[in-house]
Amino acid sequence: MALIRLYTRVLALLGSEARLAWAIAFGNLALAVAQFAEPVLLGRIIDTLSVGQASGTPPSWQKLSALMSAWAGFGIFTIVAGTLIALYADRLAHRRRQVVLTRYFEHVLELPLSYHGNTHSGRLMKVMLEGTDALWGLWLGFFREHFAAMIGLLVLLPVSLIINWRLASLLILLCAVFAFLTAIIVRKTGSMQEEVNQHYSDLAERASDTLGNIALVQSFSRLEQEVTELRQIVEKLLAAQMPVLSWWALATVLTRTATTLAVLAIIVVGTWLTLRGEASIGEMVTFMSFAGLIISRMEHTVAFVDDLVSHAGQLIEFFQVWDTVPDIRDRPGAIDPGRLTGNIRFNDVSFSYDGRRQAADHLNFSVNPGETIALVGATGAGKSTAIALLHRAFDPQSGSIEADGRDIRDIKLAALRRNIGVVFQEALLFNRSIAENLRVGKPDASDDEIRDAARRAQALEFIDRKFHGFKEVVGERGRSLSGGERQRLSIARALLKNPPILILDEATSALDAATESKVMAALDEVMKDRTTFVIAHRLSTVRNATRILVFEHGRIIESGTFDELVAQGGRFTELAKAQFMVAGDKARAFQTPSPG
């Protein structure tokens, strides 16, 4: 029953192609009727010939020509119908595969960061590719073979009972035994196949993880160890796969045996019935053809069940991701307010990742348009969490965040994020050209706009040095660039987007002192007339902030300007003294002692 429900979901994904699917299904029905009409007509022809021979009179040519014409007509119909069904089934399966793959990809991109943090990207890619391949194969098989086989069995058995119920009983007995043995094999291999699929997922995840950290593998000489560990996963996979293959090999043997036994039984029983006058030679020939047809249909059925069982794990994984409901999504009635002014307010906002420790604990503060707010504190104090709540990487468990007086959950997610530009601590770049990476925030940006943003982010000089300039491909995650170059591109991307709200998450952490001063000067200009949030560990970068919020254990414990906080002598003063004392010690260490 679980397999039937799974297969029902597979067919349900045909969606908008349902009309074509029904047309192909009726075509299969007509094809099944035509295929079984041929042996019936052949039997009638043989009976006509044998009756004429037994009576010593020539057979009726009118009757024979009618039978042979009908036989030829059904044969031509079978060829034409089979060709059309195969053609349109191929097109249908290929179209739906691309549609479902695109929808899956879109759905995965909409899932929250918390989901992606707990699910390896290699596994998601494997699920997408293998899942859609399995869907394509089952759709194609359904319309080209499986459905025709099932319909064929439904047509054959009633027709055979009408022709000769005694010989038909042999076919019904054959089907019952075959179905019973197949059910046993499916039950035996079901759990085994789940283990096989798990090993395949582990293999994909491990390989992706290793390739994604190739620099680490090579620098630590882990090549041999990584290959050895991957080989161990492959060995476990094969150990789990072999018993499954053995069971389905047994199913093939049973099918071949059934073919031989069925034909032999029909010959023996048919001869006995013919001698008793309860069957004709034509009926014997017809049922021998029926036996061949029903065996071929059962072979298709076994192949279908084998295919479904072997792909069940992949399909289950696919539907698990497909059914995952994003925690962060548009509320009913959410609106697009256009460009925001940048007025932000946190109203008693609390959030916890694990339900035990508060990452944001009753945060209350407001920001006017154009202000620069710095968030400082030790690692894990809650700075990044507060900003993540602002652009709805998560939603608060209590309280609310307002933008221009409206709860941000009442703003369409895409509209909210369109108003926010983020420069992350880790510069995130696609394996695409520099120009494509800069256009992420503004796809319609002109070449002049891109060049101006790069200039303001102090990135134009190194871009012009590249052989292909703005067309230079930066490599996976920007590996062909230095850390400072990646960060400057990230800043240029935010500048090009020109949002009313800007988030700088350690935006200058990867820059040297000289470049940092240039970028900070550019950022000072860009931050004018827009609300800016600066997350920083180096307190020297937030000296000119309108207000500084000091975080500790998810709470805001101090708030004020740089000079006000230093004068208070509190936690911020301790942080400032620690940093500046270290900086001062380093400076004195490089000073040359004066003579005397």
Coordinates of C-alpha atoms in Angstrom, one line a residue, residues 69-496:
S69 CA -8.3 -8.2 -43.1
A70 CA -9.3 -7.6 -39.5
W71 CA -6.1 -9.1 -38.3
A72 CA -4.0 -6.9 -40.6
G73 CA -6.1 -3.9 -39.6
F74 CA -5.5 -4.5 -35.9
G75 CA -1.8 -5.1 -36.6
I76 CA -1.5 -1.7 -38.4
F77 CA -3.4 0.0 -35.6
T78 CA -1.0 -1.5 -33.1
I79 CA 2.0 -0.2 -34.9
V80 CA 0.6 3.3 -35.4
A81 CA -0.8 3.6 -31.8
G82 CA 2.4 2.2 -30.2
T83 CA 4.5 4.8 -32.1
L84 CA 2.2 7.7 -31.2
I85 CA 2.1 6.6 -27.5
A86 CA 5.9 6.3 -27.3
L87 CA 6.3 9.7 -29.0
Y88 CA 4.0 11.7 -26.8
A89 CA 4.9 9.8 -23.6
D90 CA 8.6 10.8 -24.2
R91 CA 7.6 14.4 -24.7
L92 CA 5.3 14.5 -21.7
A93 CA 7.9 12.9 -19.3
H94 CA 10.7 15.2 -20.4
R95 CA 8.6 18.3 -20.1
R96 CA 7.3 17.4 -16.7
R97 CA 10.8 16.5 -15.5
Q98 CA 12.1 20.0 -16.3
V99 CA 9.0 21.6 -14.7
V100 CA 9.3 19.6 -11.4
L101 CA 13.1 20.1 -11.3
T102 CA 12.6 23.9 -11.5
R103 CA 9.9 23.9 -8.9
Y104 CA 12.0 21.8 -6.6
F105 CA 14.9 24.2 -7.0
E106 CA 12.7 27.2 -6.3
H107 CA 11.2 25.5 -3.3
V108 CA 14.7 24.7 -1.8
L109 CA 15.8 28.3 -2.3
E110 CA 12.8 29.4 -0.3
L111 CA 13.6 27.2 2.7
P112 CA 15.0 29.0 5.7
L113 CA 18.7 29.2 6.5
S114 CA 18.0 27.0 9.6
Y115 CA 17.0 24.2 7.2
H116 CA 20.1 24.7 5.0
G117 CA 22.3 24.8 8.1
N118 CA 21.1 21.3 9.0
T119 CA 21.0 19.8 5.5
H120 CA 24.1 19.3 3.3
S121 CA 24.0 21.0 -0.1
G122 CA 25.4 17.8 -1.7
R123 CA 22.5 15.8 -0.3
L124 CA 19.9 18.4 -1.6
M125 CA 21.5 18.3 -5.1
K126 CA 21.5 14.5 -5.1
V127 CA 17.9 14.4 -4.0
M128 CA 16.9 16.8 -6.8
L129 CA 18.7 15.0 -9.6
E130 CA 18.0 11.5 -8.6
G131 CA 14.4 12.3 -7.6
T132 CA 13.5 13.9 -10.9
D133 CA 15.3 11.2 -12.8
A134 CA 13.2 8.6 -11.0
L135 CA 10.0 10.6 -11.7
W136 CA 10.9 10.8 -15.4
G137 CA 11.6 7.1 -15.6
L138 CA 8.4 6.1 -13.9
W139 CA 6.3 8.5 -16.0
L140 CA 7.9 7.2 -19.2
G141 CA 7.5 3.6 -18.1
F142 CA 3.9 4.1 -17.0
F143 CA 2.8 5.4 -20.4
R144 CA 5.0 3.2 -22.6
E145 CA 4.8 -0.1 -20.8
H146 CA 3.4 -0.3 -17.3
F147 CA -0.1 1.0 -17.9
A148 CA -0.5 -1.0 -21.1
A149 CA 0.6 -4.1 -19.1
M150 CA -1.9 -3.5 -16.4
I151 CA -4.7 -2.8 -18.8
G152 CA -3.7 -5.8 -20.8
L153 CA -4.2 -8.1 -17.8
L154 CA -7.6 -6.5 -17.1
V155 CA -8.7 -7.0 -20.7
L156 CA -7.1 -10.5 -21.2
L157 CA -8.6 -12.3 -18.2
P158 CA -12.3 -11.5 -19.0
V159 CA -11.8 -12.2 -22.7
S160 CA -10.1 -15.5 -22.0
L161 CA -13.0 -16.6 -19.7
I162 CA -15.5 -15.9 -22.4
I163 CA -13.5 -17.9 -25.0
N164 CA -12.8 -20.9 -22.8
W165 CA -13.1 -20.7 -19.0
R166 CA -11.2 -24.0 -18.5
L167 CA -8.0 -22.7 -20.2
A168 CA -8.6 -19.3 -18.7
S169 CA -8.4 -20.8 -15.2
L170 CA -4.7 -21.7 -15.9
L171 CA -3.9 -18.1 -16.7
I172 CA -5.7 -16.8 -13.6
L173 CA -3.9 -19.4 -11.5
L174 CA -0.6 -18.3 -13.1
C175 CA -1.3 -14.6 -12.3
A176 CA -2.2 -15.3 -8.7
V177 CA 0.9 -17.3 -8.0
F178 CA 3.1 -14.7 -9.8
A179 CA 1.5 -11.9 -7.8
F180 CA 2.0 -13.8 -4.5
L181 CA 5.7 -14.4 -5.2
T182 CA 6.3 -10.8 -6.3
A183 CA 4.7 -9.5 -3.1
I184 CA 7.1 -11.7 -1.0
I185 CA 10.1 -10.3 -2.9
V186 CA 8.9 -6.7 -2.5
R187 CA 8.5 -7.2 1.2
K188 CA 12.0 -8.8 1.5
T189 CA 13.8 -6.0 -0.4
G190 CA 11.9 -2.9 0.8
S191 CA 14.0 -2.3 4.0
M192 CA 17.1 -3.4 2.2
Q193 CA 16.6 -0.8 -0.5
E194 CA 16.2 2.0 2.1
E195 CA 19.6 1.1 3.5
V196 CA 21.1 1.2 -0.1
N197 CA 19.6 4.7 -0.6
Q198 CA 21.0 5.9 2.7
H199 CA 24.5 4.8 1.6
Y200 CA 24.0 6.6 -1.8
S201 CA 23.1 9.8 0.1
D202 CA 26.2 9.4 2.4
L203 CA 28.3 9.0 -0.8
A204 CA 27.0 12.1 -2.4
E205 CA 27.4 14.2 0.8
R206 CA 30.9 12.9 1.4
A207 CA 32.1 13.5 -2.2
S208 CA 30.5 17.0 -2.2
D209 CA 32.1 17.9 1.1
T210 CA 35.5 16.8 0.0
L211 CA 35.4 18.6 -3.3
G212 CA 34.1 21.7 -1.6
N213 CA 37.2 21.7 0.7
I214 CA 39.8 20.7 -1.9
A215 CA 42.3 23.3 -0.6
L216 CA 42.0 21.8 2.9
V217 CA 42.4 18.2 1.6
Q218 CA 45.6 19.1 -0.3
S219 CA 47.2 21.3 2.3
F220 CA 46.8 18.7 5.0
S221 CA 47.7 15.8 2.7
R222 CA 44.4 14.1 3.2
L223 CA 44.0 12.8 -0.3
E224 CA 44.7 9.1 0.5
Q225 CA 42.5 9.2 3.7
E226 CA 39.6 10.9 1.9
V227 CA 39.7 8.3 -0.9
T228 CA 39.9 5.5 1.6
E229 CA 36.9 6.7 3.6
L230 CA 34.9 7.2 0.4
R231 CA 35.9 3.7 -0.7
Q232 CA 34.5 2.4 2.7
I233 CA 31.2 4.0 2.0
V234 CA 31.1 2.4 -1.5
E235 CA 31.9 -1.0 0.0
K236 CA 29.0 -0.6 2.5
L237 CA 26.8 0.4 -0.4
L238 CA 27.7 -2.7 -2.4
A239 CA 27.3 -5.0 0.6
A240 CA 23.7 -3.6 1.0
Q241 CA 22.9 -3.7 -2.7
M242 CA 23.9 -7.3 -3.4
P243 CA 21.1 -9.0 -1.5
V244 CA 18.6 -6.8 -3.2
L245 CA 20.0 -7.7 -6.6
S246 CA 19.8 -11.4 -5.7
W247 CA 16.2 -11.3 -4.8
W248 CA 15.3 -9.6 -8.1
A249 CA 17.4 -12.1 -10.0
L250 CA 15.2 -14.7 -8.4
A251 CA 12.1 -12.9 -9.7
T252 CA 13.6 -13.1 -13.2
V253 CA 14.1 -16.8 -12.8
L254 CA 10.5 -17.3 -11.6
T255 CA 9.3 -15.4 -14.6
R256 CA 11.2 -17.5 -17.1
T257 CA 10.0 -20.7 -15.2
A258 CA 6.4 -19.5 -15.3
T259 CA 6.6 -18.9 -19.1
T260 CA 7.7 -22.5 -19.7
L261 CA 5.2 -24.0 -17.3
A262 CA 2.3 -22.0 -18.6
V263 CA 2.9 -22.9 -22.2
L264 CA 3.4 -26.6 -21.3
A265 CA 0.2 -26.6 -19.2
I266 CA -1.8 -25.1 -22.0
I267 CA -0.5 -27.6 -24.5
V268 CA -1.2 -30.6 -22.1
V269 CA -4.6 -29.4 -20.9
G270 CA -5.6 -28.0 -24.3
T271 CA -4.8 -31.3 -26.0
W272 CA -6.9 -33.2 -23.4
L273 CA -9.8 -30.7 -23.8
T274 CA -9.6 -30.9 -27.6
L275 CA -9.8 -34.7 -27.5
R276 CA -12.9 -34.4 -25.2
G277 CA -14.4 -31.9 -27.6
E278 CA -14.3 -29.0 -25.0
A279 CA -11.8 -26.9 -26.9
S280 CA -10.7 -26.4 -30.5
I281 CA -7.3 -26.3 -32.1
G282 CA -7.8 -22.6 -32.7
E283 CA -8.5 -22.0 -29.0
M284 CA -5.4 -23.8 -28.1
V285 CA -3.4 -21.6 -30.4
T286 CA -5.2 -18.5 -29.1
F287 CA -4.4 -19.4 -25.5
M288 CA -0.8 -20.2 -26.3
S289 CA -0.6 -16.6 -27.6
F290 CA -2.5 -15.4 -24.6
A291 CA 0.1 -17.1 -22.4
G292 CA 3.0 -15.4 -24.2
L293 CA 1.2 -12.1 -23.9
I294 CA 0.3 -12.5 -20.2
I295 CA 3.9 -13.6 -19.4
S296 CA 5.3 -10.5 -21.2
R297 CA 2.8 -8.3 -19.3
M298 CA 3.9 -9.9 -16.0
E299 CA 7.5 -9.3 -16.9
H300 CA 6.7 -5.7 -17.5
T301 CA 4.9 -5.7 -14.1
V302 CA 7.9 -7.2 -12.3
A303 CA 10.2 -4.6 -14.0
F304 CA 7.8 -1.9 -12.9
V305 CA 7.7 -3.1 -9.3
D306 CA 11.5 -3.5 -9.3
D307 CA 11.9 0.0 -10.7
L308 CA 9.5 1.5 -8.1
V309 CA 11.1 -0.4 -5.2
S310 CA 14.6 0.6 -6.2
H311 CA 13.6 4.3 -6.6
A312 CA 11.3 4.4 -3.5
G313 CA 14.0 5.7 -1.2
Q314 CA 14.9 8.5 -3.7
L315 CA 11.3 9.4 -4.2
I316 CA 10.6 9.4 -0.4
E317 CA 13.6 11.8 0.1
F318 CA 12.4 13.9 -2.8
F319 CA 8.9 14.3 -1.4
Q320 CA 10.2 14.9 2.1
V321 CA 12.0 18.0 0.8
W322 CA 9.1 18.8 -1.4
D323 CA 6.7 18.7 1.5
T324 CA 8.9 20.8 3.8
V325 CA 7.0 24.0 4.6
P326 CA 9.2 27.1 4.9
D327 CA 9.1 28.6 8.3
I328 CA 9.6 32.0 6.8
R329 CA 7.0 32.9 4.2
D330 CA 4.5 35.6 3.2
R331 CA 1.5 36.1 5.5
P332 CA -1.9 36.2 3.9
G333 CA -2.4 39.8 2.8
A334 CA 1.3 40.8 2.9
I335 CA 2.0 43.8 0.8
D336 CA 4.8 45.4 -1.2
P337 CA 5.3 48.9 0.2
G338 CA 7.8 49.9 -2.4
R339 CA 11.0 51.6 -1.2
L340 CA 11.2 52.0 2.6
T341 CA 12.5 55.1 4.4
G342 CA 14.6 53.0 6.8
N343 CA 12.7 53.7 10.0
I344 CA 13.2 50.5 12.1
R345 CA 11.9 49.5 15.5
F346 CA 12.4 46.4 17.6
N347 CA 9.5 45.8 20.0
D348 CA 10.4 43.4 22.9
V349 CA 11.9 40.9 20.4
S350 CA 13.0 37.5 21.7
F351 CA 14.4 34.5 19.8
S352 CA 16.0 31.2 20.7
Y353 CA 17.6 28.6 18.4
D354 CA 17.3 25.7 20.7
G355 CA 14.4 26.7 23.0
R356 CA 16.6 26.9 26.0
R357 CA 19.1 29.7 25.6
Q358 CA 17.9 33.1 24.3
A359 CA 19.9 34.4 21.4
A360 CA 17.9 37.6 21.4
D361 CA 16.3 38.5 24.8
H362 CA 13.6 41.3 24.9
L363 CA 15.3 43.6 22.4
N364 CA 13.9 47.2 22.4
F365 CA 15.4 49.9 20.3
S366 CA 14.4 52.2 17.4
V367 CA 16.4 53.6 14.5
N368 CA 15.6 56.7 12.5
P369 CA 16.2 57.0 8.8
G370 CA 19.8 57.8 8.0
E371 CA 21.2 56.7 11.3
T372 CA 24.2 54.3 11.7
I373 CA 23.8 51.8 14.5
A374 CA 26.7 49.7 15.6
L375 CA 26.3 46.4 17.3
V376 CA 29.2 45.2 19.4
G377 CA 29.9 42.5 21.9
A378 CA 31.7 39.2 22.3
T379 CA 31.1 36.3 19.8
G380 CA 27.7 34.8 20.4
A381 CA 26.4 37.8 22.2
G382 CA 23.4 38.1 19.8
K383 CA 24.5 40.8 17.3
S384 CA 24.1 38.7 14.2
T385 CA 20.9 37.1 15.5
A386 CA 19.3 40.6 15.8
I387 CA 20.3 41.5 12.2
A388 CA 19.1 38.1 10.9
L389 CA 15.7 38.7 12.5
L390 CA 15.6 42.1 10.7
H391 CA 15.9 40.6 7.2
R392 CA 13.8 37.6 8.2
A393 CA 16.3 34.8 8.1
F394 CA 14.3 33.8 11.2
D395 CA 11.1 35.2 12.8
P396 CA 11.0 36.2 16.5
Q397 CA 9.2 33.9 18.9
S398 CA 7.8 37.0 20.7
G399 CA 7.7 40.7 20.0
S400 CA 7.8 42.3 16.6
I401 CA 10.0 44.3 14.3
E402 CA 8.6 47.2 12.4
A403 CA 9.8 48.9 9.2
D404 CA 8.2 52.3 8.5
G405 CA 5.6 51.5 11.2
R406 CA 4.6 48.2 9.7
D407 CA 5.3 44.7 11.1
I408 CA 7.9 43.3 8.7
R409 CA 5.9 40.0 8.6
D410 CA 3.1 42.0 6.9
I411 CA 5.6 42.9 4.1
K412 CA 6.2 40.5 1.3
L413 CA 9.5 38.7 1.9
A414 CA 10.9 39.6 -1.5
A415 CA 9.9 43.3 -1.0
L416 CA 11.5 43.4 2.4
R417 CA 14.8 41.9 1.3
R418 CA 14.8 44.1 -1.8
N419 CA 15.1 47.1 0.6
I420 CA 18.0 45.6 2.5
G421 CA 21.6 45.3 1.3
V422 CA 23.9 42.9 3.2
V423 CA 27.7 42.7 3.2
F424 CA 28.5 39.4 5.0
Q425 CA 31.5 38.7 7.1
E426 CA 32.3 35.8 4.6
A427 CA 32.1 37.2 1.1
L428 CA 29.7 35.0 -0.8
L429 CA 30.2 34.8 -4.6
F430 CA 28.9 32.7 -7.4
N431 CA 31.2 30.8 -9.8
R432 CA 30.3 33.4 -12.4
S433 CA 31.8 36.5 -13.9
I434 CA 32.6 39.6 -11.8
A435 CA 29.8 41.5 -13.6
E436 CA 27.2 38.7 -12.9
N437 CA 28.1 38.7 -9.2
L438 CA 27.7 42.5 -9.0
R439 CA 24.4 42.4 -10.8
V440 CA 22.9 40.0 -8.1
G441 CA 21.3 42.9 -6.4
K442 CA 20.4 44.9 -9.5
P443 CA 20.0 42.6 -12.6
D444 CA 19.3 45.6 -14.9
A445 CA 22.4 47.6 -13.9
S446 CA 24.3 49.2 -16.8
D447 CA 28.0 48.7 -17.3
D448 CA 28.7 52.2 -16.2
E449 CA 26.8 51.6 -12.9
I450 CA 28.8 48.5 -12.3
R451 CA 32.0 50.2 -12.9
D452 CA 31.1 53.1 -10.6
A453 CA 30.1 50.7 -7.8
A454 CA 33.4 48.9 -8.2
R455 CA 35.3 52.2 -8.1
R456 CA 33.6 53.3 -4.9
A457 CA 34.4 50.0 -3.3
Q458 CA 38.0 50.3 -4.2
A459 CA 37.7 47.2 -6.4
L460 CA 38.1 48.8 -9.9
E461 CA 41.9 48.6 -9.8
F462 CA 42.2 44.9 -9.3
I463 CA 39.3 44.2 -11.7
D464 CA 41.1 46.1 -14.5
R465 CA 44.2 44.0 -13.9
K466 CA 42.3 40.8 -14.7
F467 CA 42.8 39.4 -18.2
H468 CA 39.0 39.4 -18.9
G469 CA 38.2 42.4 -16.6
F470 CA 34.5 42.3 -15.5
K471 CA 34.0 39.1 -17.5
E472 CA 36.6 37.3 -15.4
V473 CA 35.0 34.2 -13.7
V474 CA 35.9 34.2 -10.0
G475 CA 35.8 30.4 -9.4
E476 CA 33.7 28.4 -6.9
R477 CA 33.0 30.7 -3.9
G478 CA 35.4 33.3 -5.5
R479 CA 38.5 31.1 -4.9
S480 CA 40.4 32.8 -7.7
L481 CA 40.4 36.0 -5.7
S482 CA 42.0 37.0 -2.4
G483 CA 40.0 37.6 0.7
G484 CA 40.2 41.3 0.3
E485 CA 39.2 41.2 -3.3
R486 CA 36.2 39.1 -2.5
Q487 CA 35.1 41.4 0.3
R488 CA 35.4 44.5 -2.0
L489 CA 33.2 42.8 -4.6
S490 CA 30.7 42.1 -1.9
I491 CA 30.7 45.8 -0.9
A492 CA 30.4 46.9 -4.5
R493 CA 27.4 44.6 -4.9
A494 CA 25.7 46.2 -2.0
L495 CA 26.5 49.7 -3.3
L496 CA 25.0 48.8 -6.7

